[in-house]
mmCIF file of C-alpha atoms and ligand atoms in Angstrom:
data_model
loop_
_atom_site.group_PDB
_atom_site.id
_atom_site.type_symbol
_atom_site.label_atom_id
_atom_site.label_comp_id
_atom_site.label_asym_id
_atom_site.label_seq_id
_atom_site.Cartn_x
_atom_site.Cartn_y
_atom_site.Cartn_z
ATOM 1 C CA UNK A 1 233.313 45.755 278.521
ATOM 2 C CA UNK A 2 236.107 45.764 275.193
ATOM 3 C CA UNK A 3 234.725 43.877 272.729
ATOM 4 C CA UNK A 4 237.307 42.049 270.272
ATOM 5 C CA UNK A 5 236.969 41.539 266.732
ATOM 6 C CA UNK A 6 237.705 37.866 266.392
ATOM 7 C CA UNK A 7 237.106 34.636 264.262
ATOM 8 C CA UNK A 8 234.054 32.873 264.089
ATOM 9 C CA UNK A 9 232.989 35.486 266.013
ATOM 10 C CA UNK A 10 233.669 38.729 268.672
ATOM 11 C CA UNK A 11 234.090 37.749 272.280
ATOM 12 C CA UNK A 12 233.658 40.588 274.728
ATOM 13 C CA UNK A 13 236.589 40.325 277.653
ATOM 14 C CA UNK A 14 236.465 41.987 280.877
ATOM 15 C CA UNK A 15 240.461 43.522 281.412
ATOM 16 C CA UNK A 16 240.421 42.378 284.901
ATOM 17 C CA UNK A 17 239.481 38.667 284.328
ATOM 18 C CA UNK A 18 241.557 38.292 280.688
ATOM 19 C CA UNK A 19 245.800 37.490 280.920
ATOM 20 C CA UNK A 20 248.048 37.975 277.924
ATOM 21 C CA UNK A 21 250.126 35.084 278.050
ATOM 22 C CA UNK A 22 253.216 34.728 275.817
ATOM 23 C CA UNK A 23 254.140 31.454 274.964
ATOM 24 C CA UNK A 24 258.106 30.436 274.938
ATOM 25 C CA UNK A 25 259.688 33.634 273.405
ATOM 26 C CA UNK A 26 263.044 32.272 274.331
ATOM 27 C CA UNK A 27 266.052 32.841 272.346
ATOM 28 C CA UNK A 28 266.226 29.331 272.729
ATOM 29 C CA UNK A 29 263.643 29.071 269.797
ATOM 30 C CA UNK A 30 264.312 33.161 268.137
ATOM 31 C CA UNK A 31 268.089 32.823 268.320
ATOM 32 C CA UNK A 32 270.858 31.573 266.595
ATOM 33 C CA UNK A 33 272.395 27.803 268.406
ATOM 34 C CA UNK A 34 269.368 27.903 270.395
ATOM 35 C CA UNK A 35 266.957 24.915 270.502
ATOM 36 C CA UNK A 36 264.404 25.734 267.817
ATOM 37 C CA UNK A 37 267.811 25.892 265.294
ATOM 38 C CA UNK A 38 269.837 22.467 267.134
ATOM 39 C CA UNK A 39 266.639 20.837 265.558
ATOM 40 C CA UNK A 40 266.913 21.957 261.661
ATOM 41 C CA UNK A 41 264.587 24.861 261.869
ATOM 42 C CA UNK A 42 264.866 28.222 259.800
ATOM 43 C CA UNK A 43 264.891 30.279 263.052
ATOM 44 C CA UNK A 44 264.044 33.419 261.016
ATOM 45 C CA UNK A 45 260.597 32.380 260.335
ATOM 46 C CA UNK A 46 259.695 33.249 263.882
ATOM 47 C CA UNK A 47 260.972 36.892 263.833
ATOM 48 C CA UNK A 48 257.468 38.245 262.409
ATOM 49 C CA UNK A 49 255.931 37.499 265.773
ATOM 50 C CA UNK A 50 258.482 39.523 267.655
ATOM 51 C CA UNK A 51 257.164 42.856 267.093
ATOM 52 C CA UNK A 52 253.234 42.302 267.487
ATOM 53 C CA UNK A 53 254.014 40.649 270.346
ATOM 54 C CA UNK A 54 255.767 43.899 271.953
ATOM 55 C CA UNK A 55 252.780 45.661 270.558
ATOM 56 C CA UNK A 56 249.929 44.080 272.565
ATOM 57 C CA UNK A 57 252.551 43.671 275.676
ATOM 58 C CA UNK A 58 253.116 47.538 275.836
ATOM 59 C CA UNK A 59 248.847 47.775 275.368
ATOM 60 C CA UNK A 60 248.223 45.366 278.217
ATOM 61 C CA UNK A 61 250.868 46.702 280.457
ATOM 62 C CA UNK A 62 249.402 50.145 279.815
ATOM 63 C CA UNK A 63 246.003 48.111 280.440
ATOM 64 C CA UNK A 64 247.138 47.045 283.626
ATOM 65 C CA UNK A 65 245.910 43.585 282.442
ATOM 66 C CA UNK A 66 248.005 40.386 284.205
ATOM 67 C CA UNK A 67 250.765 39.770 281.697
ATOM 68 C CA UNK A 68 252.022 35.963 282.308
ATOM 69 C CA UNK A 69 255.177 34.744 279.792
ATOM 70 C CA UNK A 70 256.264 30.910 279.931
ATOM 71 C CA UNK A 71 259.710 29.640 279.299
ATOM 72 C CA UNK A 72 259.644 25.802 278.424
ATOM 73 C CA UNK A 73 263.038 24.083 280.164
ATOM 74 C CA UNK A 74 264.466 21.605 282.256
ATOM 75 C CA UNK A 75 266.124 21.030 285.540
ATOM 76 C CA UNK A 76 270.167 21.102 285.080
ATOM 77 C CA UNK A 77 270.093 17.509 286.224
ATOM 78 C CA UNK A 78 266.721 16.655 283.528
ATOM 79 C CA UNK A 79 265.213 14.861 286.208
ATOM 80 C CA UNK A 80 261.905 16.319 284.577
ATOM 81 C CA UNK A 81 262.994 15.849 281.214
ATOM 82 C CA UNK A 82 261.190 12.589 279.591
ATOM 83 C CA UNK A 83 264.290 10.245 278.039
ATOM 84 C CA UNK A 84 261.932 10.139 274.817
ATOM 85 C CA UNK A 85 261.903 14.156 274.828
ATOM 86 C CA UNK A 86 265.819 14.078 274.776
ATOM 87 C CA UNK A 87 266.835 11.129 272.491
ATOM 88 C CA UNK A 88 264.005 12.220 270.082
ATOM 89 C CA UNK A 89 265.451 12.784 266.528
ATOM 90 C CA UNK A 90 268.127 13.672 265.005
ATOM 91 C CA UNK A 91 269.293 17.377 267.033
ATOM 92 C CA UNK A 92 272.649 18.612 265.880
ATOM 93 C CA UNK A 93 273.058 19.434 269.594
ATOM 94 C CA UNK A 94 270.479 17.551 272.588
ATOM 95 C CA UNK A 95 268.090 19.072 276.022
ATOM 96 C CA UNK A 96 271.014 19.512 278.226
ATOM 97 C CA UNK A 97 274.125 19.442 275.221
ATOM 98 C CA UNK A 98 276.021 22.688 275.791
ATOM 99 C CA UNK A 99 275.639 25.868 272.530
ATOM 100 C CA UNK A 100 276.479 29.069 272.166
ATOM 101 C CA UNK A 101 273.853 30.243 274.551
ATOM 102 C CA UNK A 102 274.480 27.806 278.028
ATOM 103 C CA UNK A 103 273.475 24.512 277.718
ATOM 104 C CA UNK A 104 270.476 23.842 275.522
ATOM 105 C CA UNK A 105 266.671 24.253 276.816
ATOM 106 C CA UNK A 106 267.612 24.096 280.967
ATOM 107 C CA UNK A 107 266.385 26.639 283.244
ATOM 108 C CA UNK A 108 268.864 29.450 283.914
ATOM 109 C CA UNK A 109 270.891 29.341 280.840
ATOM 110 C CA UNK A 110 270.984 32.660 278.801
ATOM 111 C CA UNK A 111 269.487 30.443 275.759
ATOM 112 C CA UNK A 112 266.257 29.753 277.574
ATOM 113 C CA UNK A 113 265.476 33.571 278.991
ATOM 114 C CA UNK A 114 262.768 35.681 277.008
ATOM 115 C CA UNK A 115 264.470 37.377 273.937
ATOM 116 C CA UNK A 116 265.296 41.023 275.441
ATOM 117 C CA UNK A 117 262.513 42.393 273.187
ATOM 118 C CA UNK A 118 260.092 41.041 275.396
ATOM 119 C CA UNK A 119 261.939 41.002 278.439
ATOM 120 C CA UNK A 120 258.970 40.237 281.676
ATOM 121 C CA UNK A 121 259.214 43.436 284.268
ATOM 122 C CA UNK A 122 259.532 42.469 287.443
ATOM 123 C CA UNK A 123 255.916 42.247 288.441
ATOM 124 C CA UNK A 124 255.039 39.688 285.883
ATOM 125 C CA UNK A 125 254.463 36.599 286.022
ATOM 126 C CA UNK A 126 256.927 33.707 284.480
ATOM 127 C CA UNK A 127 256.507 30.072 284.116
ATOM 128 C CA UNK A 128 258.591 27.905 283.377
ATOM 129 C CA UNK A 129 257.172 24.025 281.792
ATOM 130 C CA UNK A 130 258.815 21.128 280.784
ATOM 131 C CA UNK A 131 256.302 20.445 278.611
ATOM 132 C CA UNK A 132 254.285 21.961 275.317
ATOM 133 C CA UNK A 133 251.330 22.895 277.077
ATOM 134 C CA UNK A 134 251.371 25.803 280.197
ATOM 135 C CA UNK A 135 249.503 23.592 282.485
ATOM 136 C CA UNK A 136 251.212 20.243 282.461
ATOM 137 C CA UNK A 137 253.767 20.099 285.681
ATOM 138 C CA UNK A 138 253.440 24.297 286.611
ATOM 139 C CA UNK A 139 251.622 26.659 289.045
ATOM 140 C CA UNK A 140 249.574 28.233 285.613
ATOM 141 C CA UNK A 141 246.630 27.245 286.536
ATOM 142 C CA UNK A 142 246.369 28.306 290.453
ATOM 143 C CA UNK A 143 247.736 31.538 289.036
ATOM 144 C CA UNK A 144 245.150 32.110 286.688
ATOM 145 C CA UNK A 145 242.522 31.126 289.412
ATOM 146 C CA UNK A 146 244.070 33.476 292.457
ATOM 147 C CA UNK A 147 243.471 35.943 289.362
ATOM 148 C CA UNK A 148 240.084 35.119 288.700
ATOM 149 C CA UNK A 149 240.889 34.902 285.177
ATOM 150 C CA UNK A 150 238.577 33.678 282.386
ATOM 151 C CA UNK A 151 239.921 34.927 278.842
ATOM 152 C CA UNK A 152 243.116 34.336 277.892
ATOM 153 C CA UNK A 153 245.052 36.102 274.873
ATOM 154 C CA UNK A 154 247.349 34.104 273.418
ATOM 155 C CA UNK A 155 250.390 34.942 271.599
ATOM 156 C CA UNK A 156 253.683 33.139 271.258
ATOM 157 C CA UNK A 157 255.901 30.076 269.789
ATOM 158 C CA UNK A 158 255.395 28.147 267.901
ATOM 159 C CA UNK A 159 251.780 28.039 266.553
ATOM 160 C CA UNK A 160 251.221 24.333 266.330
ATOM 161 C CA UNK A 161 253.284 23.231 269.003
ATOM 162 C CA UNK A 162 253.713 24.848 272.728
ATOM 163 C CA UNK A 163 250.866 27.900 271.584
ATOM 164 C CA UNK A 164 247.945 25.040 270.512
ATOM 165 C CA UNK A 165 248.933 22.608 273.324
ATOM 166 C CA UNK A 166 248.734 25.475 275.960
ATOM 167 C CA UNK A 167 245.054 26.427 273.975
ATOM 168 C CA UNK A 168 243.759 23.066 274.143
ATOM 169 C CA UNK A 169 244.736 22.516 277.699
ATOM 170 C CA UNK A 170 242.894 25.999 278.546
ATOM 171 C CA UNK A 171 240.085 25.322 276.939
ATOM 172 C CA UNK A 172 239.367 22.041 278.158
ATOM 173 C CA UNK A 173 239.457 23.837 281.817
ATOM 174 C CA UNK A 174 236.858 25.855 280.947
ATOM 175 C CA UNK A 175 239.203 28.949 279.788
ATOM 176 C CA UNK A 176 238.094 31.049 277.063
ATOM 177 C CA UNK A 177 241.058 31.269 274.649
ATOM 178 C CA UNK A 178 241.862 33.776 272.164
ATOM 179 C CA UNK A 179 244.669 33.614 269.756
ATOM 180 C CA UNK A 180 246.137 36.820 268.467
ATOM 181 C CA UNK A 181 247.334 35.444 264.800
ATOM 182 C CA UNK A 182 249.883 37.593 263.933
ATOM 183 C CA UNK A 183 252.060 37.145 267.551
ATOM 184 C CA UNK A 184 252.441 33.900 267.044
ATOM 185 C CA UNK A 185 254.398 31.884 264.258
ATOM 186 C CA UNK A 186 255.723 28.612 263.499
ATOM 187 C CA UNK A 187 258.812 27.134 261.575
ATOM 188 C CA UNK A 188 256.515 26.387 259.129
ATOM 189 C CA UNK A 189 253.783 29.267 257.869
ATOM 190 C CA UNK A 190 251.779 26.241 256.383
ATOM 191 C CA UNK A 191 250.804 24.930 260.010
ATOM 192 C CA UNK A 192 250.615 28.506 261.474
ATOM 193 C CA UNK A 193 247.801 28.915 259.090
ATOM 194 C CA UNK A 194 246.215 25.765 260.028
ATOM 195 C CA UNK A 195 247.006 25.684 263.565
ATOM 196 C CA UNK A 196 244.652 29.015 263.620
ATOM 197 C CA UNK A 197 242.014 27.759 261.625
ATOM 198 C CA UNK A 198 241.713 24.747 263.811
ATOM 199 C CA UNK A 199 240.955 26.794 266.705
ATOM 200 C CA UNK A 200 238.257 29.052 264.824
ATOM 201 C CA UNK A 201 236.984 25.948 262.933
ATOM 202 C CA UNK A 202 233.593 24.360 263.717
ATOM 203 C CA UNK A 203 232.053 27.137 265.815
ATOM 204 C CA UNK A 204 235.866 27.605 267.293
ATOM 205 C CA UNK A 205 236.032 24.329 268.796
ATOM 206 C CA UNK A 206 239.295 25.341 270.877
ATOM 207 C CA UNK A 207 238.358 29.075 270.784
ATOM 208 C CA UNK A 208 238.842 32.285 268.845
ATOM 209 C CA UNK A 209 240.946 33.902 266.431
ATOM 210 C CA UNK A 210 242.050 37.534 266.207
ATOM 211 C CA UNK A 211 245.476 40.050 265.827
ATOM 212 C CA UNK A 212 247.317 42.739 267.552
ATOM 213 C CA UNK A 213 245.152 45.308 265.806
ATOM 214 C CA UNK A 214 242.074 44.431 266.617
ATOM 215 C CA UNK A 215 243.632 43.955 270.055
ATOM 216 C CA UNK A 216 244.492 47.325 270.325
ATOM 217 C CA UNK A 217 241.229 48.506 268.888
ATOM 218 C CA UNK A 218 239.548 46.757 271.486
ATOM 219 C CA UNK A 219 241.894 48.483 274.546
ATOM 220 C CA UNK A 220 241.193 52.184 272.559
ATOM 221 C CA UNK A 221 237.739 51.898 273.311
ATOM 222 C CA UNK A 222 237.731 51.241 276.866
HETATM 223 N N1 TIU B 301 259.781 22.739 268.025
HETATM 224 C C1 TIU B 301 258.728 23.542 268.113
HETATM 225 O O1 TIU B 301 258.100 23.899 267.122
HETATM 226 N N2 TIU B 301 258.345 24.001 269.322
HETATM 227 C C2 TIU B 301 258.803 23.603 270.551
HETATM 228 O O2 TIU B 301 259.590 22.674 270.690
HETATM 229 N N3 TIU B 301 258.366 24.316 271.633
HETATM 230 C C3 TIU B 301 257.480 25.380 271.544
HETATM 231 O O3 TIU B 301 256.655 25.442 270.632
HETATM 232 N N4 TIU B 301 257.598 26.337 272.463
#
C-alpha cells in the first residue's frame, strides 16, 4: 500500500479506496469577469495551483484512481441559491448578473466549467454544489460510498473557503482527508497558510497535510 509523506504524520492510502477530488477550478474563480474577480479578488493569486493540480490529475489518471472535480453553481432560475448568498456584499456584478463569461456562477455558463487546464474526461466524475462544502445538497457522498472510498486527496479553490468546508464535511463522515498544499490556493496566501495548518494542527484535527511531490512519490513506488 503507497504510503504518503504528510503533516503531522504519513497516512498509507490504498489507490482503489482514495479519490482525488478537485475543488471548484472554474474559470468562474481562475478567470478574468468570473465570480472570484465580480467580488474584489486578485484572481492571479490562484494561478499557482493550476499546474500542481494537472500534475497529480495526470498521476491519478495514470493511477487509475477515481478522479471526482466539483463545480459550485446555481440553477438558471436560483431556486437553490440562498437570497443571503446573492445580496451578500458589495459584488461589482451578482449569482445570476450576466459577465463576460455567461451569467455569473449558474450551471451551464462557460464561466462556471473547469478551466480547460483541467478539463474532467468523460469518465469522471463532476459535481456540481450550491454550496462551499461537496456534500451539502449533491450525490458526493453516495458516490464516494458506491466507490468504497475512504481517503480523499484534496486539491482545489480556494483554501479556506469551498476546499476546508468540503474537508470538514468529509471528515466529520468518517473520511480520511488529505490536503495536497500546493494545489490549492486562496485570494489571500495568509489564510492558505492557515487554512493548512488548521487541518494538520492538534494531531490533524480535520486531517493531513501534504503536496504534489510527495504525491507523486507515493504513486512511483507502487
Ligand atoms: N470566495 C471564495 O474564496 N471562494 C468561493 O466563493 N468558493 C470557493 O471557494 N470555491
Amino acid at each position: 500500500m503507497p504510503k504518503l509523506a504528510a503533516q503531522p504524520q504519513s497516512i498509507d492510502f490504498d489507490i482503489a479506496r482514495t479519490a482525488l477530488v478537485i475543488i471548484d477550478m472554474q474559470r468562474d474563480f481562475l478567470e478574468p469577469g468570473g465570480f472570484g474577480e465580480s467580488l474584489g479578488n486578485d484572481i492571479s493569486l490562484l494561478r499557482n495551483a493550476v499546474a500542481p493540480c494537472a500534475v497529480v490529475l495526470e498521476a491519478a489518471r495514470a493511477a487509475e484512481m477515481l478522479v471526482i472535480h466539483t463545480r459550485e453553481g446555481h440553477l438558471p432560475d436560483l431556486s437553490d441559491a440562498p437570497p443571503s448568498k446573492i445580496s451578500r456584499g458589495q459584488p461589482s456584478k451578482r449569482i445570476g448578473d450576466i459577465g463576460p463569461m455567461g451569467r455569473i456562477l449558474i450551471r451551464g455558463e462557460p464561466g462556471q466549467d473547469i478551466i480547460p487546464e483541467l478539463y474532467p474526461l468523460p469518465n469522471e466524475v463532476v459535481i456540481d454544489k450550491p454550496g462551499k462544502g461537496a456534500f451539502y445538497a449533491t450525490e458526493f457522498g453516495d458516490v464516494l460510498k458506491k466507490h468504497a472510498i475512504e481517503t480523499l486527496l484534496v486539491c482545489g479553490v480556494t483554501t479556506e473557503v469551498c476546499v476546508h468546508t468540503t474537508v470538514r464535511e468529509g471528515n466529520d463522515r468518517g473520511y480520511r482527508c488529505v490536503v495536497l498544499g500546493d494545489c490549492c490556493a486562496s485570494y489571500f496566501p495568509e489564510f492558505h497558510e492557515a487554512g493548512l495548518r488548521m487541518v494538520r494542527a492538534q494531531g490533524g484535527i480535520f486531517g493531513w497535510v501534504s503536496n504534489s511531490r510527495q504525491l507523486l512519490t507515493a504513486l512511483a513506488d507502487v
